[in-house]
mmCIF file of C-alpha atoms in Angstrom:
data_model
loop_
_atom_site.group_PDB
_atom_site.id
_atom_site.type_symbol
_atom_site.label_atom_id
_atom_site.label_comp_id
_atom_site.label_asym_id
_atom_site.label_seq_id
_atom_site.Cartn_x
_atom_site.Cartn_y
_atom_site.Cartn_z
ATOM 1 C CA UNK A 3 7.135 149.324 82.020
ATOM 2 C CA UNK A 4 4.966 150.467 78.846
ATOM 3 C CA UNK A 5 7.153 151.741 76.314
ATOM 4 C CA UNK A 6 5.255 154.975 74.458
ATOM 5 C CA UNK A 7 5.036 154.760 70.833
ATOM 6 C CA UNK A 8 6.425 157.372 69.022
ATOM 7 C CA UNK A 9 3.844 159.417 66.873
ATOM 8 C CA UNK A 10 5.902 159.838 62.977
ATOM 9 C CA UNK A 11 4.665 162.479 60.438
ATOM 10 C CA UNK A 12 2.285 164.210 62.767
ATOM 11 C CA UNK A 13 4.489 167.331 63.190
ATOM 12 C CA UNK A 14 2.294 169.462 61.490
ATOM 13 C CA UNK A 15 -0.739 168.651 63.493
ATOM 14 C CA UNK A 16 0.441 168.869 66.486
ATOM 15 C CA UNK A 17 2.623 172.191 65.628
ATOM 16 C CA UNK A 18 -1.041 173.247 64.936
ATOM 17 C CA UNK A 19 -2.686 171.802 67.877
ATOM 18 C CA UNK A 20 -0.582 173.515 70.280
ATOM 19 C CA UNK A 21 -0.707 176.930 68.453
ATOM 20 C CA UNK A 22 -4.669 176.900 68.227
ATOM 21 C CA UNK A 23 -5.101 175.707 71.879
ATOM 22 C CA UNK A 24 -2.177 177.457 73.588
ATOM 23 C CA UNK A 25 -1.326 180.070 71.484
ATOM 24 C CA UNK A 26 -4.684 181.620 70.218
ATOM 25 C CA UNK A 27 -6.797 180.370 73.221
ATOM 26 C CA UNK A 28 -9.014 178.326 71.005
ATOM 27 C CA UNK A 29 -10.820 174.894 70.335
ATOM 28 C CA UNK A 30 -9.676 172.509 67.784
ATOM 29 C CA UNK A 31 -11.627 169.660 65.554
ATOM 30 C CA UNK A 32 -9.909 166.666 64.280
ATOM 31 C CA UNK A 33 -11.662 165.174 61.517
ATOM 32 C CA UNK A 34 -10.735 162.068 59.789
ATOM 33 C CA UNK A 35 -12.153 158.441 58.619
ATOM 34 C CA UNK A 36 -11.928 155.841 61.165
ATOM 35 C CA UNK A 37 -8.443 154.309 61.988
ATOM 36 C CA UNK A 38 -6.263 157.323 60.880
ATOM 37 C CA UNK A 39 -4.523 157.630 63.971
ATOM 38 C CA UNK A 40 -7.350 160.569 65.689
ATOM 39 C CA UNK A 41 -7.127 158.851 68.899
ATOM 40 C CA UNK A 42 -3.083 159.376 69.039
ATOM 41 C CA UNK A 43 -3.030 163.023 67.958
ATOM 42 C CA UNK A 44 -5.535 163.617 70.747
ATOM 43 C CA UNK A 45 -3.388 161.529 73.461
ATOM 44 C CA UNK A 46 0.306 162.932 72.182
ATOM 45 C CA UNK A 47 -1.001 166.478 72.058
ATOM 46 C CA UNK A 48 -2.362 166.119 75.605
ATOM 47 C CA UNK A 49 1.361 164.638 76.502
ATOM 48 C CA UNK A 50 3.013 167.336 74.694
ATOM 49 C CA UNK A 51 0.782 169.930 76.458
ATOM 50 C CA UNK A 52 1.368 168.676 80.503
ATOM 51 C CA UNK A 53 3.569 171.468 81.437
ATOM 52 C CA UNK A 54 1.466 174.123 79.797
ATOM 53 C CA UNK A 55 -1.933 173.223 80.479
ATOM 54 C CA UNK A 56 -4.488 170.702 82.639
ATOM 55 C CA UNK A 57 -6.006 167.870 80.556
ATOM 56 C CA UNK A 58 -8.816 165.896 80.683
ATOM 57 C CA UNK A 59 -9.147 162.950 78.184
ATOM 58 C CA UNK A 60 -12.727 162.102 77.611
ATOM 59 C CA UNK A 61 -13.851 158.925 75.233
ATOM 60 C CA UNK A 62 -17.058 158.768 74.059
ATOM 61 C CA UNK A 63 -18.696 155.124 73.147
ATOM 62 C CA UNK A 64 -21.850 154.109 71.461
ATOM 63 C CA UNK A 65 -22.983 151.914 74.404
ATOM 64 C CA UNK A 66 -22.351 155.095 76.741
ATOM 65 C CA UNK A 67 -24.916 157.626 74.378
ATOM 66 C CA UNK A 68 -27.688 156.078 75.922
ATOM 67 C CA UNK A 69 -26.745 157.435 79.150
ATOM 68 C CA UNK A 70 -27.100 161.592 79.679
ATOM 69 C CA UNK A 71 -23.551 162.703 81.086
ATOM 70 C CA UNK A 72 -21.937 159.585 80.603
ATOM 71 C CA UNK A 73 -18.983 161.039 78.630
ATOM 72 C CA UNK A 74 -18.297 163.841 80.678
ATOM 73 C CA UNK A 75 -18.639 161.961 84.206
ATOM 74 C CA UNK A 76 -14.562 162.881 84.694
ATOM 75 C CA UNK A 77 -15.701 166.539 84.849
ATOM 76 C CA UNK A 78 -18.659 166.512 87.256
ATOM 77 C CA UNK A 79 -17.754 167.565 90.534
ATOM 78 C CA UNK A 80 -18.074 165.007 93.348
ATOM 79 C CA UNK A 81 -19.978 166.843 95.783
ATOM 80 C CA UNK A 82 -22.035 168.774 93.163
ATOM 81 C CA UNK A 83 -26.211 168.897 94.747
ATOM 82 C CA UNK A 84 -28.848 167.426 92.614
ATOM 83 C CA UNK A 85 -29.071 170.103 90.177
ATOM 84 C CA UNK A 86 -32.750 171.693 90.125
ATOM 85 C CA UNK A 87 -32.254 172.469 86.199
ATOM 86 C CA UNK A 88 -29.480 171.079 83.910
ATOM 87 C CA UNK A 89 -28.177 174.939 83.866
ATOM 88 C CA UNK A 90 -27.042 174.890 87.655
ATOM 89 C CA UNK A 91 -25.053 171.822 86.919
ATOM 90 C CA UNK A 92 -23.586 173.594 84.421
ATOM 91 C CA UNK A 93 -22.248 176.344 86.130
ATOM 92 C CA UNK A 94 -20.882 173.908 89.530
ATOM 93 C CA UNK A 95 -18.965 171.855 86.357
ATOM 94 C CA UNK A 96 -17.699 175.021 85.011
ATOM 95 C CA UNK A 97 -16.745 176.512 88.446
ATOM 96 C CA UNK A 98 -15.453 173.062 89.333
ATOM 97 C CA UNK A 99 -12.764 173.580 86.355
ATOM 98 C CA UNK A 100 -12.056 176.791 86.884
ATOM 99 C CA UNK A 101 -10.966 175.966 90.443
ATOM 100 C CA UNK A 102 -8.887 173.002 88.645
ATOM 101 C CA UNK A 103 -7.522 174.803 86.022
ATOM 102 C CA UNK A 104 -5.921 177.515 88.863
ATOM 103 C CA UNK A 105 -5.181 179.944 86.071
ATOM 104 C CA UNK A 106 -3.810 177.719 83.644
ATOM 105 C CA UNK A 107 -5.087 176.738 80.239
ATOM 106 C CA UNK A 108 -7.469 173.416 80.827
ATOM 107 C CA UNK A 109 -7.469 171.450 77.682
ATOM 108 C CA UNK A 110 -10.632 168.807 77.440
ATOM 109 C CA UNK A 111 -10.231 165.922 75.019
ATOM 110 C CA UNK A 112 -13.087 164.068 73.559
ATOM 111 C CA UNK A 113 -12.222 161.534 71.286
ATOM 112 C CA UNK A 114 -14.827 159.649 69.203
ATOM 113 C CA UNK A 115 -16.758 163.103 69.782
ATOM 114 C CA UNK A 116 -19.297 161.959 66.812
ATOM 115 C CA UNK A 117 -20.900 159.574 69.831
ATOM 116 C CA UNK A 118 -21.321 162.397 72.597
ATOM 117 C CA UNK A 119 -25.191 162.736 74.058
ATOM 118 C CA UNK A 120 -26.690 165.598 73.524
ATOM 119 C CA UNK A 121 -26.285 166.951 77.045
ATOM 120 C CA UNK A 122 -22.950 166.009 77.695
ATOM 121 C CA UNK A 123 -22.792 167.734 73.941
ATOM 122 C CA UNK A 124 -24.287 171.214 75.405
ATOM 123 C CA UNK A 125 -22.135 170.757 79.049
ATOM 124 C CA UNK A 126 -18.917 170.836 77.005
ATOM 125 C CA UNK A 127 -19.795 173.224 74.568
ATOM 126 C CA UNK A 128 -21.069 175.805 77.754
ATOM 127 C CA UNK A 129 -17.637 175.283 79.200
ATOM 128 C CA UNK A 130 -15.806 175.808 76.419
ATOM 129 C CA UNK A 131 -17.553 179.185 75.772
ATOM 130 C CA UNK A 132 -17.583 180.620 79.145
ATOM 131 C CA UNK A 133 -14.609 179.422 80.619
ATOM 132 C CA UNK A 134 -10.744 178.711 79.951
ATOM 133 C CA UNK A 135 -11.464 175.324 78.501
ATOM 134 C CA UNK A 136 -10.132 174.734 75.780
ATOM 135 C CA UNK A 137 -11.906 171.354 73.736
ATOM 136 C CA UNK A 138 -9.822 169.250 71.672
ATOM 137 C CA UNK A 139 -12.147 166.851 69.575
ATOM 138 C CA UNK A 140 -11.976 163.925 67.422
ATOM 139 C CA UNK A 141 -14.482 163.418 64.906
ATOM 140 C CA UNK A 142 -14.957 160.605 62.561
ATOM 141 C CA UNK A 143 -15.469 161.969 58.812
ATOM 142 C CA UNK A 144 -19.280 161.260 57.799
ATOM 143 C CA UNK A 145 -21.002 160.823 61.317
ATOM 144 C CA UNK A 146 -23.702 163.007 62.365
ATOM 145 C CA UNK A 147 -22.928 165.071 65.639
ATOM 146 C CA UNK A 148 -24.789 166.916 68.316
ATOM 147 C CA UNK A 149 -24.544 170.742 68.014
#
């Protein structure tokens, strides 16, 4: 058995977290230099959020960037067509969630967000704005990121 490690002095965050993503409905950015402990605010906020919401943990990596959709494969639905225009994939992910999601809040995490291609960049953000997805995202302080 793998024994969780407890997350100490993050109360604040995640009190925050939760109230931005549950309570107000909206997406959150965590921002920070590399090593400050992004990556466990994501995962424990996910954890703390189970019985209140679907999650999705997403991890972007510079070797995946390369590859459109790469970071976002989690989300595409398995018997989605060949899309005709990035657009129509767009809508089957978005439908796909919704479907998921079954009325309750759905709560995607990206960590290392900084390293997302552009059109897994544009997927999330069309979710996020037409849908009940909710984006949780990690950012390293000082990288460039897609819009």
């Amino acid at each position: 058995m793998v024994a969780r490690r407890l997350l100490v002095g993050r109360d604040e965050e995640l009190a925050l977290c939760r109230r931005v993503l549950i309570d107000e409905g909206r997406s959150a950015v965590v921002v920070a230099p590399a090593g400050t402990g992004k990556t466990r605010i994501l995962q424990q906020v996910l954890r703390n959020l189970a019985d209140d919401a679907v999650t999705e943990m997403l991890v972007a990596t510079r070797s995946a960037q390369m590859l459109p959709l790469a970071v976002v494969a989690a989300l595409l639905p398995s018997d989605a067509p060949a899309p005709a225009a990035p657009v129509d994939l767009f809508r089957a992910v978005r439908s796909a969630l919704e479907v998921r999601a079954a009325g309750r809040p759905f709560i995607v995490a990206v960590d290392d967000a900084h390293l997302v291609d552009p059109l897994s960049a544009a997927l999330l953000h069309h979710v996020a704005t037409t849908s009940a997805v909710r984006l949780l995202v990690a950012v390293r302080s000082g990288e460039p990121v897609e819009d």
